Protein backbone atom coordinates (compact mmCIF):
# COMPACT_ATOMS: atom_id res chain seq x y z
CA UNK A 1 0.00 0.00 0.00
CA UNK A 2 1.31 3.47 -0.87
CA UNK A 3 1.12 6.01 1.90
CA UNK A 4 0.36 9.55 0.73
CA UNK A 5 1.71 12.08 3.17
CA UNK A 6 3.14 15.56 3.04
CA UNK A 7 6.75 15.91 4.22
CA UNK A 8 8.73 19.07 3.55
CA UNK A 9 12.16 17.59 4.29
CA UNK A 10 12.09 14.61 1.87
CA UNK A 11 13.67 15.33 -1.52
CA UNK A 12 11.61 14.64 -4.65
CA UNK A 13 13.14 11.81 -6.72
CA UNK A 14 11.98 11.46 -10.30
CA UNK A 15 11.50 7.73 -10.95
CA UNK A 16 12.46 7.98 -14.64
CA UNK A 17 15.63 9.96 -13.93
CA UNK A 18 16.61 7.29 -11.42
CA UNK A 19 15.84 4.17 -13.51
CA UNK A 20 16.78 5.24 -17.08
CA UNK A 21 20.57 4.91 -16.51
CA UNK A 22 20.04 1.33 -15.29
CA UNK A 23 17.96 0.54 -18.39
CA UNK A 24 20.76 1.87 -20.59
CA UNK A 25 23.40 -0.21 -18.77
CA UNK A 26 21.29 -3.34 -19.24
CA UNK A 27 20.80 -2.56 -22.95
CA UNK A 28 24.56 -2.09 -23.39
CA UNK A 29 25.33 -5.41 -21.65
CA UNK A 30 22.90 -7.33 -23.86
CA UNK A 31 24.26 -5.61 -26.99
CA UNK A 32 27.83 -6.52 -26.03
CA UNK A 33 27.00 -10.18 -25.36
CA UNK A 34 24.81 -10.55 -28.47
CA UNK A 35 26.39 -8.29 -31.11
CA UNK A 36 24.61 -10.02 -34.03
CA UNK A 37 21.11 -9.66 -32.59
CA UNK A 38 20.12 -7.09 -35.25
CA UNK A 39 21.17 -9.41 -38.08
CA UNK A 40 19.38 -12.44 -36.66
CA UNK A 41 16.16 -10.69 -35.57
CA UNK A 42 16.09 -7.86 -38.11
CA UNK A 43 15.44 -5.18 -35.48
CA UNK A 44 17.83 -3.88 -32.86
CA UNK A 45 15.67 -4.30 -29.73
CA UNK A 46 18.20 -2.46 -27.54
CA UNK A 47 18.40 0.75 -29.54
CA UNK A 48 16.68 3.85 -28.26
CA UNK A 49 15.40 4.98 -24.92
CA UNK A 50 13.48 2.87 -22.47
CA UNK A 51 10.03 4.35 -23.16
CA UNK A 52 7.72 3.09 -24.34
CA UNK A 53 8.46 -0.39 -23.10
CA UNK A 54 8.24 -2.91 -25.93
CA UNK A 55 8.27 -6.61 -26.71
CA UNK A 56 9.79 -7.65 -30.05
CA UNK A 57 8.71 -10.95 -31.62
CA UNK A 58 9.98 -12.78 -34.67
CA UNK A 59 7.58 -14.82 -36.79
CA UNK A 60 8.17 -16.74 -40.02
CA UNK A 61 6.87 -13.86 -42.15
CA UNK A 62 7.33 -10.73 -40.00
CA UNK A 63 8.74 -9.04 -36.92
CA UNK A 64 6.15 -7.74 -34.46
CA UNK A 65 6.68 -4.90 -32.01
CA UNK A 66 4.21 -4.41 -29.18
CA UNK A 67 4.43 -1.14 -27.21
CA UNK A 68 2.52 -0.25 -24.08
CA UNK A 69 1.47 3.42 -24.30
CA UNK A 70 -1.42 4.09 -21.89
CA UNK A 71 -3.24 7.38 -21.63
CA UNK A 72 -2.98 8.46 -25.28
CA UNK A 73 -5.16 8.16 -28.32
CA UNK A 74 -3.87 7.34 -31.79
CA UNK A 75 -3.89 11.00 -32.87
CA UNK A 76 -1.10 11.65 -30.34
CA UNK A 77 1.10 8.88 -31.81
CA UNK A 78 3.26 8.66 -34.90
CA UNK A 79 4.90 5.60 -36.47
CA UNK A 80 7.35 6.42 -39.27
CA UNK A 81 10.25 4.92 -41.21
CA UNK A 82 13.17 6.90 -42.55
CA UNK A 83 16.41 5.50 -43.95
CA UNK A 84 15.82 2.07 -42.44
CA UNK A 85 14.90 3.32 -38.96
CA UNK A 86 11.42 2.71 -37.53
CA UNK A 87 10.38 5.46 -35.10
CA UNK A 88 7.52 5.37 -32.58
CA UNK A 89 6.89 8.83 -31.12
CA UNK A 90 4.22 10.66 -29.21
CA UNK A 91 3.36 13.44 -26.80
CA UNK A 92 1.95 12.91 -23.30
CA UNK A 93 2.12 16.54 -22.17
CA UNK A 94 -1.62 17.03 -22.39
CA UNK A 95 -2.61 13.73 -20.80
CA UNK A 96 -3.42 15.35 -17.42
CA UNK A 97 -3.25 18.74 -15.76
CA UNK A 98 -1.53 19.27 -12.41
CA UNK A 99 -1.38 23.06 -12.66
CA UNK A 100 -1.90 24.71 -9.30
CA UNK A 101 -1.18 21.50 -7.38
CA UNK A 102 1.83 20.68 -5.23
CA UNK A 103 3.14 17.35 -6.51
CA UNK A 104 3.62 14.84 -3.69
CA UNK A 105 4.46 11.89 -5.92
CA UNK A 106 4.90 11.67 -9.69
CA UNK A 107 5.24 8.28 -11.35
CA UNK A 108 3.27 8.91 -14.54
CA UNK A 109 5.33 10.11 -17.49
CA UNK A 110 4.31 13.50 -18.82
CA UNK A 111 6.62 14.15 -21.76
CA UNK A 112 7.30 13.59 -25.42
CA UNK A 113 8.89 10.29 -26.33
CA UNK A 114 10.64 8.71 -29.27
CA UNK A 115 11.75 5.09 -29.57
CA UNK A 116 13.71 3.97 -32.63
CA UNK A 117 14.48 0.57 -34.11
CA UNK A 118 17.05 -0.08 -36.81
CA UNK A 119 15.43 -2.28 -39.45
CA UNK A 120 17.61 -5.00 -40.91
CA UNK A 121 18.00 -5.43 -44.65
CA UNK A 122 15.61 -8.40 -44.61
CA UNK A 123 12.68 -6.30 -43.36
CA UNK A 124 10.25 -4.41 -45.59
CA UNK A 125 10.04 -0.83 -44.31
CA UNK A 126 7.55 0.12 -47.03
CA UNK A 127 4.67 -2.20 -46.01
CA UNK A 128 4.53 -1.79 -42.23
CA UNK A 129 1.13 -2.04 -40.53
CA UNK A 130 0.28 -0.51 -37.15
CA UNK A 131 -2.75 -0.76 -34.87
CA UNK A 132 -3.48 1.05 -31.58
CA UNK A 133 -6.18 -0.09 -29.18
CA UNK A 134 -6.61 0.18 -25.40
CA UNK A 135 -3.13 1.66 -24.90
CA UNK A 136 -1.35 -1.08 -26.87
CA UNK A 137 0.43 -0.26 -30.13
CA UNK A 138 1.22 -3.23 -32.35
CA UNK A 139 3.49 -2.80 -35.35
CA UNK A 140 4.04 -5.55 -37.94
CA UNK A 141 7.11 -5.32 -40.15
CA UNK A 142 6.99 -7.88 -42.98
CA UNK A 143 10.08 -9.87 -43.86
CA UNK A 144 11.59 -9.82 -47.33
CA UNK A 145 12.63 -13.06 -48.96
CA UNK A 146 16.41 -12.95 -49.34
CA UNK A 147 17.59 -13.09 -52.92
CA UNK A 148 18.79 -16.54 -53.78
CA UNK A 149 22.20 -16.65 -55.44
CA UNK A 150 21.90 -16.96 -59.18
CA UNK A 151 23.66 -19.83 -60.84
CA UNK A 152 24.61 -20.06 -64.44
CA UNK A 153 26.86 -22.30 -66.43
CA UNK A 154 29.94 -20.81 -67.99
CA UNK A 155 30.81 -22.15 -71.43
CA UNK A 156 34.33 -23.49 -71.55
CA UNK A 157 36.18 -22.35 -74.66
PDB file of C-alpha atoms in Angstrom:
ATOM      1  CA  UNK A   1       0.000   0.000   0.000  1.00  0.00           C
ATOM      2  CA  UNK A   2       1.314   3.469  -0.868  1.00  0.00           C
ATOM      3  CA  UNK A   3       1.118   6.010   1.901  1.00  0.00           C
ATOM      4  CA  UNK A   4       0.362   9.545   0.730  1.00  0.00           C
ATOM      5  CA  UNK A   5       1.709  12.078   3.166  1.00  0.00           C
ATOM      6  CA  UNK A   6       3.141  15.561   3.040  1.00  0.00           C
ATOM      7  CA  UNK A   7       6.750  15.905   4.216  1.00  0.00           C
ATOM      8  CA  UNK A   8       8.726  19.071   3.551  1.00  0.00           C
ATOM      9  CA  UNK A   9      12.162  17.591   4.292  1.00  0.00           C
ATOM     10  CA  UNK A  10      12.085  14.608   1.875  1.00  0.00           C
ATOM     11  CA  UNK A  11      13.672  15.330  -1.521  1.00  0.00           C
ATOM     12  CA  UNK A  12      11.605  14.641  -4.645  1.00  0.00           C
ATOM     13  CA  UNK A  13      13.142  11.813  -6.719  1.00  0.00           C
ATOM     14  CA  UNK A  14      11.980  11.457 -10.295  1.00  0.00           C
ATOM     15  CA  UNK A  15      11.499   7.729 -10.946  1.00  0.00           C
ATOM     16  CA  UNK A  16      12.465   7.978 -14.644  1.00  0.00           C
ATOM     17  CA  UNK A  17      15.627   9.963 -13.935  1.00  0.00           C
ATOM     18  CA  UNK A  18      16.609   7.294 -11.424  1.00  0.00           C
ATOM     19  CA  UNK A  19      15.835   4.171 -13.513  1.00  0.00           C
ATOM     20  CA  UNK A  20      16.776   5.240 -17.078  1.00  0.00           C
ATOM     21  CA  UNK A  21      20.567   4.912 -16.506  1.00  0.00           C
ATOM     22  CA  UNK A  22      20.036   1.331 -15.289  1.00  0.00           C
ATOM     23  CA  UNK A  23      17.958   0.536 -18.390  1.00  0.00           C
ATOM     24  CA  UNK A  24      20.764   1.874 -20.591  1.00  0.00           C
ATOM     25  CA  UNK A  25      23.401  -0.208 -18.773  1.00  0.00           C
ATOM     26  CA  UNK A  26      21.287  -3.341 -19.244  1.00  0.00           C
ATOM     27  CA  UNK A  27      20.796  -2.559 -22.950  1.00  0.00           C
ATOM     28  CA  UNK A  28      24.559  -2.090 -23.386  1.00  0.00           C
ATOM     29  CA  UNK A  29      25.334  -5.408 -21.653  1.00  0.00           C
ATOM     30  CA  UNK A  30      22.902  -7.332 -23.865  1.00  0.00           C
ATOM     31  CA  UNK A  31      24.261  -5.613 -26.990  1.00  0.00           C
ATOM     32  CA  UNK A  32      27.834  -6.516 -26.026  1.00  0.00           C
ATOM     33  CA  UNK A  33      27.004 -10.177 -25.363  1.00  0.00           C
ATOM     34  CA  UNK A  34      24.812 -10.548 -28.467  1.00  0.00           C
ATOM     35  CA  UNK A  35      26.390  -8.289 -31.112  1.00  0.00           C
ATOM     36  CA  UNK A  36      24.615 -10.016 -34.031  1.00  0.00           C
ATOM     37  CA  UNK A  37      21.112  -9.656 -32.585  1.00  0.00           C
ATOM     38  CA  UNK A  38      20.118  -7.089 -35.254  1.00  0.00           C
ATOM     39  CA  UNK A  39      21.174  -9.411 -38.075  1.00  0.00           C
ATOM     40  CA  UNK A  40      19.382 -12.437 -36.663  1.00  0.00           C
ATOM     41  CA  UNK A  41      16.162 -10.690 -35.569  1.00  0.00           C
ATOM     42  CA  UNK A  42      16.093  -7.860 -38.115  1.00  0.00           C
ATOM     43  CA  UNK A  43      15.444  -5.184 -35.478  1.00  0.00           C
ATOM     44  CA  UNK A  44      17.833  -3.877 -32.856  1.00  0.00           C
ATOM     45  CA  UNK A  45      15.671  -4.303 -29.734  1.00  0.00           C
ATOM     46  CA  UNK A  46      18.196  -2.464 -27.537  1.00  0.00           C
ATOM     47  CA  UNK A  47      18.401   0.748 -29.537  1.00  0.00           C
ATOM     48  CA  UNK A  48      16.681   3.849 -28.259  1.00  0.00           C
ATOM     49  CA  UNK A  49      15.397   4.983 -24.922  1.00  0.00           C
ATOM     50  CA  UNK A  50      13.476   2.874 -22.467  1.00  0.00           C
ATOM     51  CA  UNK A  51      10.031   4.348 -23.161  1.00  0.00           C
ATOM     52  CA  UNK A  52       7.717   3.093 -24.341  1.00  0.00           C
ATOM     53  CA  UNK A  53       8.456  -0.395 -23.097  1.00  0.00           C
ATOM     54  CA  UNK A  54       8.242  -2.912 -25.929  1.00  0.00           C
ATOM     55  CA  UNK A  55       8.275  -6.606 -26.714  1.00  0.00           C
ATOM     56  CA  UNK A  56       9.788  -7.649 -30.051  1.00  0.00           C
ATOM     57  CA  UNK A  57       8.708 -10.950 -31.615  1.00  0.00           C
ATOM     58  CA  UNK A  58       9.980 -12.782 -34.673  1.00  0.00           C
ATOM     59  CA  UNK A  59       7.583 -14.822 -36.789  1.00  0.00           C
ATOM     60  CA  UNK A  60       8.169 -16.738 -40.019  1.00  0.00           C
ATOM     61  CA  UNK A  61       6.871 -13.857 -42.154  1.00  0.00           C
ATOM     62  CA  UNK A  62       7.329 -10.728 -40.000  1.00  0.00           C
ATOM     63  CA  UNK A  63       8.745  -9.045 -36.916  1.00  0.00           C
ATOM     64  CA  UNK A  64       6.155  -7.738 -34.457  1.00  0.00           C
ATOM     65  CA  UNK A  65       6.681  -4.896 -32.015  1.00  0.00           C
ATOM     66  CA  UNK A  66       4.206  -4.407 -29.176  1.00  0.00           C
ATOM     67  CA  UNK A  67       4.433  -1.143 -27.210  1.00  0.00           C
ATOM     68  CA  UNK A  68       2.517  -0.245 -24.076  1.00  0.00           C
ATOM     69  CA  UNK A  69       1.466   3.419 -24.295  1.00  0.00           C
ATOM     70  CA  UNK A  70      -1.421   4.088 -21.888  1.00  0.00           C
ATOM     71  CA  UNK A  71      -3.244   7.384 -21.634  1.00  0.00           C
ATOM     72  CA  UNK A  72      -2.983   8.456 -25.280  1.00  0.00           C
ATOM     73  CA  UNK A  73      -5.162   8.160 -28.316  1.00  0.00           C
ATOM     74  CA  UNK A  74      -3.867   7.342 -31.793  1.00  0.00           C
ATOM     75  CA  UNK A  75      -3.888  11.003 -32.871  1.00  0.00           C
ATOM     76  CA  UNK A  76      -1.105  11.650 -30.342  1.00  0.00           C
ATOM     77  CA  UNK A  77       1.097   8.877 -31.808  1.00  0.00           C
ATOM     78  CA  UNK A  78       3.263   8.660 -34.902  1.00  0.00           C
ATOM     79  CA  UNK A  79       4.902   5.604 -36.472  1.00  0.00           C
ATOM     80  CA  UNK A  80       7.346   6.422 -39.265  1.00  0.00           C
ATOM     81  CA  UNK A  81      10.255   4.919 -41.210  1.00  0.00           C
ATOM     82  CA  UNK A  82      13.169   6.905 -42.547  1.00  0.00           C
ATOM     83  CA  UNK A  83      16.414   5.505 -43.950  1.00  0.00           C
ATOM     84  CA  UNK A  84      15.818   2.075 -42.439  1.00  0.00           C
ATOM     85  CA  UNK A  85      14.895   3.319 -38.957  1.00  0.00           C
ATOM     86  CA  UNK A  86      11.416   2.712 -37.531  1.00  0.00           C
ATOM     87  CA  UNK A  87      10.380   5.460 -35.096  1.00  0.00           C
ATOM     88  CA  UNK A  88       7.520   5.367 -32.583  1.00  0.00           C
ATOM     89  CA  UNK A  89       6.886   8.826 -31.123  1.00  0.00           C
ATOM     90  CA  UNK A  90       4.218  10.665 -29.209  1.00  0.00           C
ATOM     91  CA  UNK A  91       3.362  13.437 -26.803  1.00  0.00           C
ATOM     92  CA  UNK A  92       1.950  12.914 -23.300  1.00  0.00           C
ATOM     93  CA  UNK A  93       2.118  16.540 -22.172  1.00  0.00           C
ATOM     94  CA  UNK A  94      -1.619  17.031 -22.394  1.00  0.00           C
ATOM     95  CA  UNK A  95      -2.606  13.728 -20.797  1.00  0.00           C
ATOM     96  CA  UNK A  96      -3.422  15.349 -17.421  1.00  0.00           C
ATOM     97  CA  UNK A  97      -3.252  18.740 -15.761  1.00  0.00           C
ATOM     98  CA  UNK A  98      -1.534  19.267 -12.407  1.00  0.00           C
ATOM     99  CA  UNK A  99      -1.380  23.062 -12.663  1.00  0.00           C
ATOM    100  CA  UNK A 100      -1.903  24.707  -9.302  1.00  0.00           C
ATOM    101  CA  UNK A 101      -1.179  21.501  -7.380  1.00  0.00           C
ATOM    102  CA  UNK A 102       1.830  20.679  -5.227  1.00  0.00           C
ATOM    103  CA  UNK A 103       3.136  17.346  -6.505  1.00  0.00           C
ATOM    104  CA  UNK A 104       3.622  14.838  -3.687  1.00  0.00           C
ATOM    105  CA  UNK A 105       4.456  11.891  -5.922  1.00  0.00           C
ATOM    106  CA  UNK A 106       4.898  11.674  -9.689  1.00  0.00           C
ATOM    107  CA  UNK A 107       5.241   8.281 -11.354  1.00  0.00           C
ATOM    108  CA  UNK A 108       3.272   8.910 -14.544  1.00  0.00           C
ATOM    109  CA  UNK A 109       5.332  10.111 -17.489  1.00  0.00           C
ATOM    110  CA  UNK A 110       4.311  13.496 -18.823  1.00  0.00           C
ATOM    111  CA  UNK A 111       6.622  14.148 -21.759  1.00  0.00           C
ATOM    112  CA  UNK A 112       7.296  13.594 -25.416  1.00  0.00           C
ATOM    113  CA  UNK A 113       8.891  10.286 -26.329  1.00  0.00           C
ATOM    114  CA  UNK A 114      10.645   8.708 -29.268  1.00  0.00           C
ATOM    115  CA  UNK A 115      11.749   5.093 -29.568  1.00  0.00           C
ATOM    116  CA  UNK A 116      13.710   3.966 -32.625  1.00  0.00           C
ATOM    117  CA  UNK A 117      14.477   0.566 -34.113  1.00  0.00           C
ATOM    118  CA  UNK A 118      17.047  -0.082 -36.808  1.00  0.00           C
ATOM    119  CA  UNK A 119      15.430  -2.281 -39.447  1.00  0.00           C
ATOM    120  CA  UNK A 120      17.615  -5.004 -40.908  1.00  0.00           C
ATOM    121  CA  UNK A 121      17.998  -5.433 -44.649  1.00  0.00           C
ATOM    122  CA  UNK A 122      15.611  -8.399 -44.607  1.00  0.00           C
ATOM    123  CA  UNK A 123      12.677  -6.299 -43.355  1.00  0.00           C
ATOM    124  CA  UNK A 124      10.248  -4.407 -45.589  1.00  0.00           C
ATOM    125  CA  UNK A 125      10.045  -0.827 -44.305  1.00  0.00           C
ATOM    126  CA  UNK A 126       7.545   0.117 -47.033  1.00  0.00           C
ATOM    127  CA  UNK A 127       4.675  -2.205 -46.006  1.00  0.00           C
ATOM    128  CA  UNK A 128       4.529  -1.792 -42.227  1.00  0.00           C
ATOM    129  CA  UNK A 129       1.129  -2.038 -40.528  1.00  0.00           C
ATOM    130  CA  UNK A 130       0.276  -0.512 -37.150  1.00  0.00           C
ATOM    131  CA  UNK A 131      -2.751  -0.763 -34.869  1.00  0.00           C
ATOM    132  CA  UNK A 132      -3.475   1.053 -31.581  1.00  0.00           C
ATOM    133  CA  UNK A 133      -6.180  -0.095 -29.182  1.00  0.00           C
ATOM    134  CA  UNK A 134      -6.610   0.183 -25.405  1.00  0.00           C
ATOM    135  CA  UNK A 135      -3.130   1.659 -24.898  1.00  0.00           C
ATOM    136  CA  UNK A 136      -1.349  -1.079 -26.866  1.00  0.00           C
ATOM    137  CA  UNK A 137       0.434  -0.257 -30.130  1.00  0.00           C
ATOM    138  CA  UNK A 138       1.219  -3.234 -32.352  1.00  0.00           C
ATOM    139  CA  UNK A 139       3.491  -2.795 -35.353  1.00  0.00           C
ATOM    140  CA  UNK A 140       4.038  -5.553 -37.939  1.00  0.00           C
ATOM    141  CA  UNK A 141       7.108  -5.319 -40.154  1.00  0.00           C
ATOM    142  CA  UNK A 142       6.992  -7.881 -42.983  1.00  0.00           C
ATOM    143  CA  UNK A 143      10.083  -9.871 -43.861  1.00  0.00           C
ATOM    144  CA  UNK A 144      11.587  -9.821 -47.334  1.00  0.00           C
ATOM    145  CA  UNK A 145      12.629 -13.063 -48.962  1.00  0.00           C
ATOM    146  CA  UNK A 146      16.406 -12.946 -49.342  1.00  0.00           C
ATOM    147  CA  UNK A 147      17.594 -13.085 -52.923  1.00  0.00           C
ATOM    148  CA  UNK A 148      18.792 -16.538 -53.785  1.00  0.00           C
ATOM    149  CA  UNK A 149      22.195 -16.654 -55.435  1.00  0.00           C
ATOM    150  CA  UNK A 150      21.895 -16.961 -59.183  1.00  0.00           C
ATOM    151  CA  UNK A 151      23.662 -19.829 -60.836  1.00  0.00           C
ATOM    152  CA  UNK A 152      24.609 -20.057 -64.442  1.00  0.00           C
ATOM    153  CA  UNK A 153      26.858 -22.301 -66.426  1.00  0.00           C
ATOM    154  CA  UNK A 154      29.944 -20.815 -67.994  1.00  0.00           C
ATOM    155  CA  UNK A 155      30.812 -22.154 -71.432  1.00  0.00           C
ATOM    156  CA  UNK A 156      34.331 -23.491 -71.548  1.00  0.00           C
ATOM    157  CA  UNK A 157      36.177 -22.354 -74.664  1.00  0.00           C
TER     158      UNK A 157
END
